[in-house]
JSON list of C-alpha atoms in Angstrom, two decimals:
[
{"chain": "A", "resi": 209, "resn": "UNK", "atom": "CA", "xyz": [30.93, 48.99, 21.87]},
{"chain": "A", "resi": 210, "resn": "UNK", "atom": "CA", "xyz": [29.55, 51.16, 24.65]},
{"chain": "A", "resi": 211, "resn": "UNK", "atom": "CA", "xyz": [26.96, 49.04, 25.47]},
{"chain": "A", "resi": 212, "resn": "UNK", "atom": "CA", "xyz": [29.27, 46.38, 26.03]},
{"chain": "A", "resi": 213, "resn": "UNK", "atom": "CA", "xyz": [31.15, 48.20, 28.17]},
{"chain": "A", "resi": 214, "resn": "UNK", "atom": "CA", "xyz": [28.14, 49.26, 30.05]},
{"chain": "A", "resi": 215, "resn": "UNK", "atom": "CA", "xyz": [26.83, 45.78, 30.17]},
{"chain": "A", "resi": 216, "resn": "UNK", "atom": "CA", "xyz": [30.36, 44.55, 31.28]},
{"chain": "A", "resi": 217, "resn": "UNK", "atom": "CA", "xyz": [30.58, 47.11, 34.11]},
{"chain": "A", "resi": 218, "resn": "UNK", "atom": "CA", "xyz": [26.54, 46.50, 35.12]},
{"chain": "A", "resi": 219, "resn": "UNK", "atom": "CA", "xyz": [27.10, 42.27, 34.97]},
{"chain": "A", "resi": 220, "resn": "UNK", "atom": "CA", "xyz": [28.29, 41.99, 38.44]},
{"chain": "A", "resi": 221, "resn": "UNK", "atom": "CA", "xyz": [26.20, 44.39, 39.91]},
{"chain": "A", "resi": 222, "resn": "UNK", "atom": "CA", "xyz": [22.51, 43.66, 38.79]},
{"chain": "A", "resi": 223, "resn": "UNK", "atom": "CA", "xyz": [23.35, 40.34, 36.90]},
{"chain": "A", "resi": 224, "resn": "UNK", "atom": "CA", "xyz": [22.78, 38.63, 33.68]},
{"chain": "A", "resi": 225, "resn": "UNK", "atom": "CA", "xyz": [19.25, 38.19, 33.73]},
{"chain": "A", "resi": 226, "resn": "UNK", "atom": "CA", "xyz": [18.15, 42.20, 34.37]},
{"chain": "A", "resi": 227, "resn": "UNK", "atom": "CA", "xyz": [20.89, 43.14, 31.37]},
{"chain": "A", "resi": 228, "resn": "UNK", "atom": "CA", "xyz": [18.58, 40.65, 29.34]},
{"chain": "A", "resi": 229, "resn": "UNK", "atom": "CA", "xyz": [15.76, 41.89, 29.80]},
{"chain": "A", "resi": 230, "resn": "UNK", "atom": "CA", "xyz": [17.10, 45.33, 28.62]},
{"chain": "A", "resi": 231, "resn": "UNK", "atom": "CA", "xyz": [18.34, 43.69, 26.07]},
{"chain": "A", "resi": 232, "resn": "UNK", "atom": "CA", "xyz": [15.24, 42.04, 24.74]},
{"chain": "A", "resi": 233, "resn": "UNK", "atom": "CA", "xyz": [13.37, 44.93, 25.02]},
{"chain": "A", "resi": 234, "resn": "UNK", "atom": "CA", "xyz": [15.55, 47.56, 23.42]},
{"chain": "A", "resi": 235, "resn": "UNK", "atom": "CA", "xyz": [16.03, 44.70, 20.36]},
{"chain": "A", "resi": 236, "resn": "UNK", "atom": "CA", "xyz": [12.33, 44.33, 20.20]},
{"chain": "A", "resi": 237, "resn": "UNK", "atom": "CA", "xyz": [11.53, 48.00, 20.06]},
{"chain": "A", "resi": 238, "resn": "UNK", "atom": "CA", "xyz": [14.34, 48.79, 17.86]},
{"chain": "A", "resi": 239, "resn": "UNK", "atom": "CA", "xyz": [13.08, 46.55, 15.44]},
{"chain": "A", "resi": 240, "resn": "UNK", "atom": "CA", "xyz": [9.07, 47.31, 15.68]},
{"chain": "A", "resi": 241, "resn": "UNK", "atom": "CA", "xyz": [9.83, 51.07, 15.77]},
{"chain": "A", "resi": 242, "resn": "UNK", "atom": "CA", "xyz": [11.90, 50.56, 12.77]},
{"chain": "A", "resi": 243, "resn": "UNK", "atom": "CA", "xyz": [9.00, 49.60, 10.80]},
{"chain": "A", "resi": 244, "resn": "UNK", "atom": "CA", "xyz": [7.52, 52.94, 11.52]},
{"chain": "A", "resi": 245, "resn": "UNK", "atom": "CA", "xyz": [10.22, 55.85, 10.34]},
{"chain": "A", "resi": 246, "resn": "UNK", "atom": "CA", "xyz": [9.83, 58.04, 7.69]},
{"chain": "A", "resi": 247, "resn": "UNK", "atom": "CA", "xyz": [12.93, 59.69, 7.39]},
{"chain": "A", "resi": 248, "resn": "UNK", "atom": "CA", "xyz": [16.74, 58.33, 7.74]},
{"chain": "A", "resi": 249, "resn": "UNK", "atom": "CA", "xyz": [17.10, 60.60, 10.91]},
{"chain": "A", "resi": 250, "resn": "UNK", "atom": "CA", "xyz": [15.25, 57.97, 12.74]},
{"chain": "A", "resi": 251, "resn": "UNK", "atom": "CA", "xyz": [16.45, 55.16, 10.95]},
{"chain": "A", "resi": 252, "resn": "UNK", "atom": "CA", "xyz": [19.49, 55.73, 12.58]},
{"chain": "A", "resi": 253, "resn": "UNK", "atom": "CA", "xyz": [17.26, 56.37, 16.37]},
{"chain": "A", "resi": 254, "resn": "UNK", "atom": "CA", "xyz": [15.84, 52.89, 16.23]},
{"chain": "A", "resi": 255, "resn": "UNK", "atom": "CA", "xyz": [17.89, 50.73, 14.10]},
{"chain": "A", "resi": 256, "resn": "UNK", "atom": "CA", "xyz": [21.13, 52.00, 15.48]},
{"chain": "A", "resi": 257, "resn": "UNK", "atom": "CA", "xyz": [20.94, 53.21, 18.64]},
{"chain": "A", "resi": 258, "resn": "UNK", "atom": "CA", "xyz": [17.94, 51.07, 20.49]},
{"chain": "A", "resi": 259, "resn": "UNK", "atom": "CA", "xyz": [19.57, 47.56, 18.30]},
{"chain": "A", "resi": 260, "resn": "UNK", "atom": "CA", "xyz": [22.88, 48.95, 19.39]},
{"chain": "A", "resi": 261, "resn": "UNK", "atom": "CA", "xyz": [21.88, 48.85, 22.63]},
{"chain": "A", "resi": 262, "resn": "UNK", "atom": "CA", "xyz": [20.11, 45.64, 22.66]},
{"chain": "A", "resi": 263, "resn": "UNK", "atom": "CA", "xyz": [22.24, 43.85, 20.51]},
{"chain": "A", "resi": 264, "resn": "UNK", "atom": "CA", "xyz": [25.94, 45.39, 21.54]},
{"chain": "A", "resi": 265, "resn": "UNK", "atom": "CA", "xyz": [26.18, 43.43, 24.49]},
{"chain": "A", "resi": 266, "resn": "UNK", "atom": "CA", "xyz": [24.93, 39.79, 23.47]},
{"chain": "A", "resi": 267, "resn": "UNK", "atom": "CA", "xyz": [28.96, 38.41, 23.44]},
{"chain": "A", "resi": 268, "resn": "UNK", "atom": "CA", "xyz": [29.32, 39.87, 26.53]},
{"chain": "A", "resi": 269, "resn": "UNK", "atom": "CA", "xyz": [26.54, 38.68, 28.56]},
{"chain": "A", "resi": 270, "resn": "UNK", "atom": "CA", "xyz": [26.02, 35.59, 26.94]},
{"chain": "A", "resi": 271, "resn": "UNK", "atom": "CA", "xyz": [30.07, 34.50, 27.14]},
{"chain": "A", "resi": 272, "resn": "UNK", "atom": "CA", "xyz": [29.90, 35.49, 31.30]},
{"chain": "A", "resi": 273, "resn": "UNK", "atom": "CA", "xyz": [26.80, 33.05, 31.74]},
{"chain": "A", "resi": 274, "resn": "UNK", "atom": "CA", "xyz": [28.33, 30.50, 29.99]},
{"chain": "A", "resi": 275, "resn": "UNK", "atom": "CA", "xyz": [31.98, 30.81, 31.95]},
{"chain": "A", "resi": 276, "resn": "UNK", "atom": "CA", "xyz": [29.87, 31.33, 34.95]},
{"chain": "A", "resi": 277, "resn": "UNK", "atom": "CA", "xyz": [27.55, 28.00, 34.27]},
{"chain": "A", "resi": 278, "resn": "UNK", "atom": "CA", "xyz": [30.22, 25.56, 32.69]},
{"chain": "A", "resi": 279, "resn": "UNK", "atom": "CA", "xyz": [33.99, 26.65, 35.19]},
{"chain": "A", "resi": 280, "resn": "UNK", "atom": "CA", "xyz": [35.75, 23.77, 33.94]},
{"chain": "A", "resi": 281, "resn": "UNK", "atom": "CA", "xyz": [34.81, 23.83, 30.34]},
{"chain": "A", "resi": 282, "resn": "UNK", "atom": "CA", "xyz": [34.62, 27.45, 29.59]},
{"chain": "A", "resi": 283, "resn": "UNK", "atom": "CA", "xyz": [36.22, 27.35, 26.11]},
{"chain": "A", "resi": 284, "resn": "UNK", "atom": "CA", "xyz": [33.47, 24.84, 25.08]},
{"chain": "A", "resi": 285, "resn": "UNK", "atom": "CA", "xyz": [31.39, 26.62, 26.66]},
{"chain": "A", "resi": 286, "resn": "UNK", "atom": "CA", "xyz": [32.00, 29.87, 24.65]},
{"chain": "A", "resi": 287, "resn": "UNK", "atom": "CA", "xyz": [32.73, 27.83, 21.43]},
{"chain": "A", "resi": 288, "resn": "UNK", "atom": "CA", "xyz": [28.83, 26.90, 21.68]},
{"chain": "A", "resi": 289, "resn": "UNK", "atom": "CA", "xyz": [27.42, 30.44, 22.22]},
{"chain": "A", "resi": 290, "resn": "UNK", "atom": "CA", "xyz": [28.61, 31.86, 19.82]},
{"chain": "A", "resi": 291, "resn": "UNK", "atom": "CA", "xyz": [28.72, 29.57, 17.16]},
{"chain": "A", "resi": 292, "resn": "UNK", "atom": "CA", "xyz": [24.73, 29.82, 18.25]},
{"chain": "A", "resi": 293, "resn": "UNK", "atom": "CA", "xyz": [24.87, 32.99, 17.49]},
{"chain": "A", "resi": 294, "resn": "UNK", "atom": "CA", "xyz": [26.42, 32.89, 14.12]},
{"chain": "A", "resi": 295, "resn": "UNK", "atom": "CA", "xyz": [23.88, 30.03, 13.17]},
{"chain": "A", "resi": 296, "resn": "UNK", "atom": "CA", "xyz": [21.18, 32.63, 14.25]},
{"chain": "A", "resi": 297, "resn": "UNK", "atom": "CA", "xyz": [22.77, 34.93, 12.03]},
{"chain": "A", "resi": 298, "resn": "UNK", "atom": "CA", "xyz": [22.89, 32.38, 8.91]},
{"chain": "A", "resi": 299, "resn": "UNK", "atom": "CA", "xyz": [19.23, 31.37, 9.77]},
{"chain": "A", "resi": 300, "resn": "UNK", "atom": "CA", "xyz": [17.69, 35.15, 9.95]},
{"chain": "A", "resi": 301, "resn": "UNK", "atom": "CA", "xyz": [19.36, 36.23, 6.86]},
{"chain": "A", "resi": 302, "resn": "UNK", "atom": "CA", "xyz": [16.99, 33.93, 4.55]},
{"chain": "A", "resi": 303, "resn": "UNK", "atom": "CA", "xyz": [14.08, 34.22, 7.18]},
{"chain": "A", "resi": 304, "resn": "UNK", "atom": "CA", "xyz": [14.00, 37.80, 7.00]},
{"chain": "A", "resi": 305, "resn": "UNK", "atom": "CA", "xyz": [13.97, 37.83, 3.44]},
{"chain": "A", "resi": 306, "resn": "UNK", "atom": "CA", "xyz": [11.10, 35.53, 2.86]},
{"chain": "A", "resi": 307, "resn": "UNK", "atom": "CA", "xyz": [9.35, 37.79, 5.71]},
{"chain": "A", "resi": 308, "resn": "UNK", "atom": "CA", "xyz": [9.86, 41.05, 3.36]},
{"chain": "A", "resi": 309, "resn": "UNK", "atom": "CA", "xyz": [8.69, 39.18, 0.27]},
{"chain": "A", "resi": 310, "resn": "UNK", "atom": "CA", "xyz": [5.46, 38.07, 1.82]},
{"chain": "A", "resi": 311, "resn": "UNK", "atom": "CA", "xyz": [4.54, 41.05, 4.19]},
{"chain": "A", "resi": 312, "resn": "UNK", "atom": "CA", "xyz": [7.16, 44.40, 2.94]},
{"chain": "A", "resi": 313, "resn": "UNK", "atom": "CA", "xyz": [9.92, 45.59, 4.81]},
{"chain": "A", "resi": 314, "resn": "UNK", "atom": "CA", "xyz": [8.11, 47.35, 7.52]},
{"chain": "A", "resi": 315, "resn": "UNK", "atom": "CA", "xyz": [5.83, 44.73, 8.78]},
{"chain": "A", "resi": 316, "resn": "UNK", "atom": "CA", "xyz": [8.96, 42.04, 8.64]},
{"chain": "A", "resi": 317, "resn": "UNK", "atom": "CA", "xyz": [10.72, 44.61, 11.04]},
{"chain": "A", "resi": 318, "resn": "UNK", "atom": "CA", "xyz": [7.03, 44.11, 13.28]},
{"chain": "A", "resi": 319, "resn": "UNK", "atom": "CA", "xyz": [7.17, 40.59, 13.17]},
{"chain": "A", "resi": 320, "resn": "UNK", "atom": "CA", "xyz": [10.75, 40.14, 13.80]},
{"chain": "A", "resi": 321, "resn": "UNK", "atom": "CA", "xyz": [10.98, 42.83, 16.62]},
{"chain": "A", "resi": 322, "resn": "UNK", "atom": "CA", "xyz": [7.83, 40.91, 18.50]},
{"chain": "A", "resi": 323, "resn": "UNK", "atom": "CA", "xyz": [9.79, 37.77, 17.61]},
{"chain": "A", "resi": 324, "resn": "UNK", "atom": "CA", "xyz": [12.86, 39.16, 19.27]},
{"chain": "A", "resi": 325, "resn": "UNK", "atom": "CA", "xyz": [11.13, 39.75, 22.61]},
{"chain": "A", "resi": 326, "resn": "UNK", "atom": "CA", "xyz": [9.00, 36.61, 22.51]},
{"chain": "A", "resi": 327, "resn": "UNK", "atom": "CA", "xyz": [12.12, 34.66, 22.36]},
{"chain": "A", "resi": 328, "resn": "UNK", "atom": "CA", "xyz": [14.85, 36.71, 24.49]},
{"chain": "A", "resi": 329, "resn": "UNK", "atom": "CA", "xyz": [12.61, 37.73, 27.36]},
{"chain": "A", "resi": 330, "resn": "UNK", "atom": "CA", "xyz": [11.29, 34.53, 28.81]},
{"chain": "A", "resi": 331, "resn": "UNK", "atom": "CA", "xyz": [15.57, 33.24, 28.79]},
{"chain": "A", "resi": 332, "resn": "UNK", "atom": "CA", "xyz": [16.26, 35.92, 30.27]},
{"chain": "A", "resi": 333, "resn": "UNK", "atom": "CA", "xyz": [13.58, 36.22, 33.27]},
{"chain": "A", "resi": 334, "resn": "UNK", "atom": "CA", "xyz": [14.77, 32.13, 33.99]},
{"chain": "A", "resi": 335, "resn": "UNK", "atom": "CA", "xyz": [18.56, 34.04, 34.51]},
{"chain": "A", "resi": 336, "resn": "UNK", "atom": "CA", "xyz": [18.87, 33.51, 38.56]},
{"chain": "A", "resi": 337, "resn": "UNK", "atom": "CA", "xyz": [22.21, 34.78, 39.97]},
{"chain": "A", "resi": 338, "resn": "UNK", "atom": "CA", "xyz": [24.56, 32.25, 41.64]},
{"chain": "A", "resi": 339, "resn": "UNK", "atom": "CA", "xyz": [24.49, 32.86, 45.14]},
{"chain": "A", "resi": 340, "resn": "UNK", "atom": "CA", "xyz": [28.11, 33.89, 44.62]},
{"chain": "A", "resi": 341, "resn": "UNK", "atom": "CA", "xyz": [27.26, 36.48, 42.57]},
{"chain": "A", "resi": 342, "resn": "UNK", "atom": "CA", "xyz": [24.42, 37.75, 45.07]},
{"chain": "A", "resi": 343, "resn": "UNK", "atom": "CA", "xyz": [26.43, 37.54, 47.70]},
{"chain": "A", "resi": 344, "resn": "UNK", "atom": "CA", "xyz": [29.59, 39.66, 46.29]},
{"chain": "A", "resi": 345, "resn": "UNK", "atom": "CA", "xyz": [27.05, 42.09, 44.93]},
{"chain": "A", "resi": 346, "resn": "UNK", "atom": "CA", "xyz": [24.91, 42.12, 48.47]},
{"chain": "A", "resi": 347, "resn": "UNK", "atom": "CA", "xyz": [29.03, 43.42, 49.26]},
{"chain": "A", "resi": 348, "resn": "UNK", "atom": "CA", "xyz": [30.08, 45.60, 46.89]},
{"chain": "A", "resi": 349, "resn": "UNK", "atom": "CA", "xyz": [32.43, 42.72, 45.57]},
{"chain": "A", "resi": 350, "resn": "UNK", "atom": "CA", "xyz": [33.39, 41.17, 42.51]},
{"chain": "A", "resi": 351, "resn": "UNK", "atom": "CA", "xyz": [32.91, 37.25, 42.10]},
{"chain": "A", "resi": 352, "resn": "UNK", "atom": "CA", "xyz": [36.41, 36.82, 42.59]},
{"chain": "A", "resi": 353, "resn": "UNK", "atom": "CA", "xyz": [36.74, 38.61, 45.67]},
{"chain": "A", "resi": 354, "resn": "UNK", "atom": "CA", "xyz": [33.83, 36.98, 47.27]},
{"chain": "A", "resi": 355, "resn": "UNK", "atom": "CA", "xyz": [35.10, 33.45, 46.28]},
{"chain": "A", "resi": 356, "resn": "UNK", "atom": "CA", "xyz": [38.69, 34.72, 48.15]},
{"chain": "A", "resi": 357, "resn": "UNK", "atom": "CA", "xyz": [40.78, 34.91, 45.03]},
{"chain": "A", "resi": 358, "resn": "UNK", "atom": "CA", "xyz": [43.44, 37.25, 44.73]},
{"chain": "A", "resi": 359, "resn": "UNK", "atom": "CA", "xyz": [42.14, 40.46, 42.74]},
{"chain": "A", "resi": 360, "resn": "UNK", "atom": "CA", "xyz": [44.13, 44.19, 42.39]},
{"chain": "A", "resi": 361, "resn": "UNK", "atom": "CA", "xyz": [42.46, 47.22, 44.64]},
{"chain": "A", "resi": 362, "resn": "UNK", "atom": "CA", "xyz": [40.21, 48.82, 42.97]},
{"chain": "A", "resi": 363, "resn": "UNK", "atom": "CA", "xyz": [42.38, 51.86, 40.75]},
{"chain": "A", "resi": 364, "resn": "UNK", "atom": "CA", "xyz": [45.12, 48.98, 40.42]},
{"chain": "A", "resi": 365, "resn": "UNK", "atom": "CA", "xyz": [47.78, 49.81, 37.10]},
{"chain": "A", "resi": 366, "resn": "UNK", "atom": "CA", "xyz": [46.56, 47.71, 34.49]},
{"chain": "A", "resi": 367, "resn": "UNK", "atom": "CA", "xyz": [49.66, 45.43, 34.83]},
{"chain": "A", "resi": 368, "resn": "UNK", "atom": "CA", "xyz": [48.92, 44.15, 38.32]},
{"chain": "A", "resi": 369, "resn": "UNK", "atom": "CA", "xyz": [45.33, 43.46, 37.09]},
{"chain": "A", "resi": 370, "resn": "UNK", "atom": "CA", "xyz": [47.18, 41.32, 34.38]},
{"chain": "A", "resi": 371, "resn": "UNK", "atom": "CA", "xyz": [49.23, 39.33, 36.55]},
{"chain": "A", "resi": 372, "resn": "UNK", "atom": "CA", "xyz": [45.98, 37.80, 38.91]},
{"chain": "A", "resi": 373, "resn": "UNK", "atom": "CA", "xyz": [44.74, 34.82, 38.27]},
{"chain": "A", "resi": 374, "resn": "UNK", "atom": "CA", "xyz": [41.59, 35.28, 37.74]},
{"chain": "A", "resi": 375, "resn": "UNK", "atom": "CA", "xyz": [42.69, 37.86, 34.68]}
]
């Protein structure tokens, strides 16, 4: 949860594809370094903070590139991501199983952590900003501000921020 919110708060301001790359790596070394420990103390270092970290934030990101890509279809748009990501979930689950029976549990977490980065990183380095987004950021803006739509002032009660559009 508070990588999400960090993610969240970072999107506009370094964009999808840096978060990523973060991302990828902290999954990736989560997992490998996982395969390592020796005592729960550090099963809790690798598998829950650096996955929390990587991992946390995957709705997040992956809903605002989608909204971002697809305007005028953004509930499809969503629908698709994460019903990806579910599948990904149903697909691991047996995958990482068979991995365990054929190698043990700590070179799965190896093979699966390289895995991780071999398939997050390159997506994410292909992530180019809109020049919306580069251009708001460039300002200290939001999207919506650089595009002219009406936003709250920054420190705005919570119920003007409702009533925009763009909320």
């Amino acid at each position: 949860a508070i990588a999400g919110l960090g993610a969240g708060l970072l999107l506009d301001k370094v964009g999808a594809g840096k978060i990523m790359i973060f991302m990828a790596l902290c999954t990736g070394a989560g997992f490998i370094l996982t395969g390592f420990v020796n005592s729960s103390w550090q099963i809790f270092l690798t598998y829950g903070l650096l996955l929390g970290v990587g991992g946390g934030p995957v709705y997040i990101v992956t809903n605002s590139i989608v909204m971002r890509a697809m305007p005028k279809r953004e509930g499809l748009a969503v629908g698709l991501v994460n019903s990806g990501e579910g599948l990904g979930i149903i697909v691991m689950a047996p995958a990482a199983t068979a991995l365990i029976a054929a190698l043990d549990w700590r070179n799965a977490y190896l093979v699966i952590g390289v895995l991780a980065v071999v398939c997050i990183l390159p997506v994410a380095l292909f992530l180019r900003r809109t020049a919306q987004e580069q251009v708001a950021s460039e300002h200290g803006l939001g999207v919506a501000e650089s595009t002219g739509q009406q936003t709250p002032p920054a420190g705005a009660p919570i119920g003007d921020m409702v009533k925009t559009r763009s909320f």
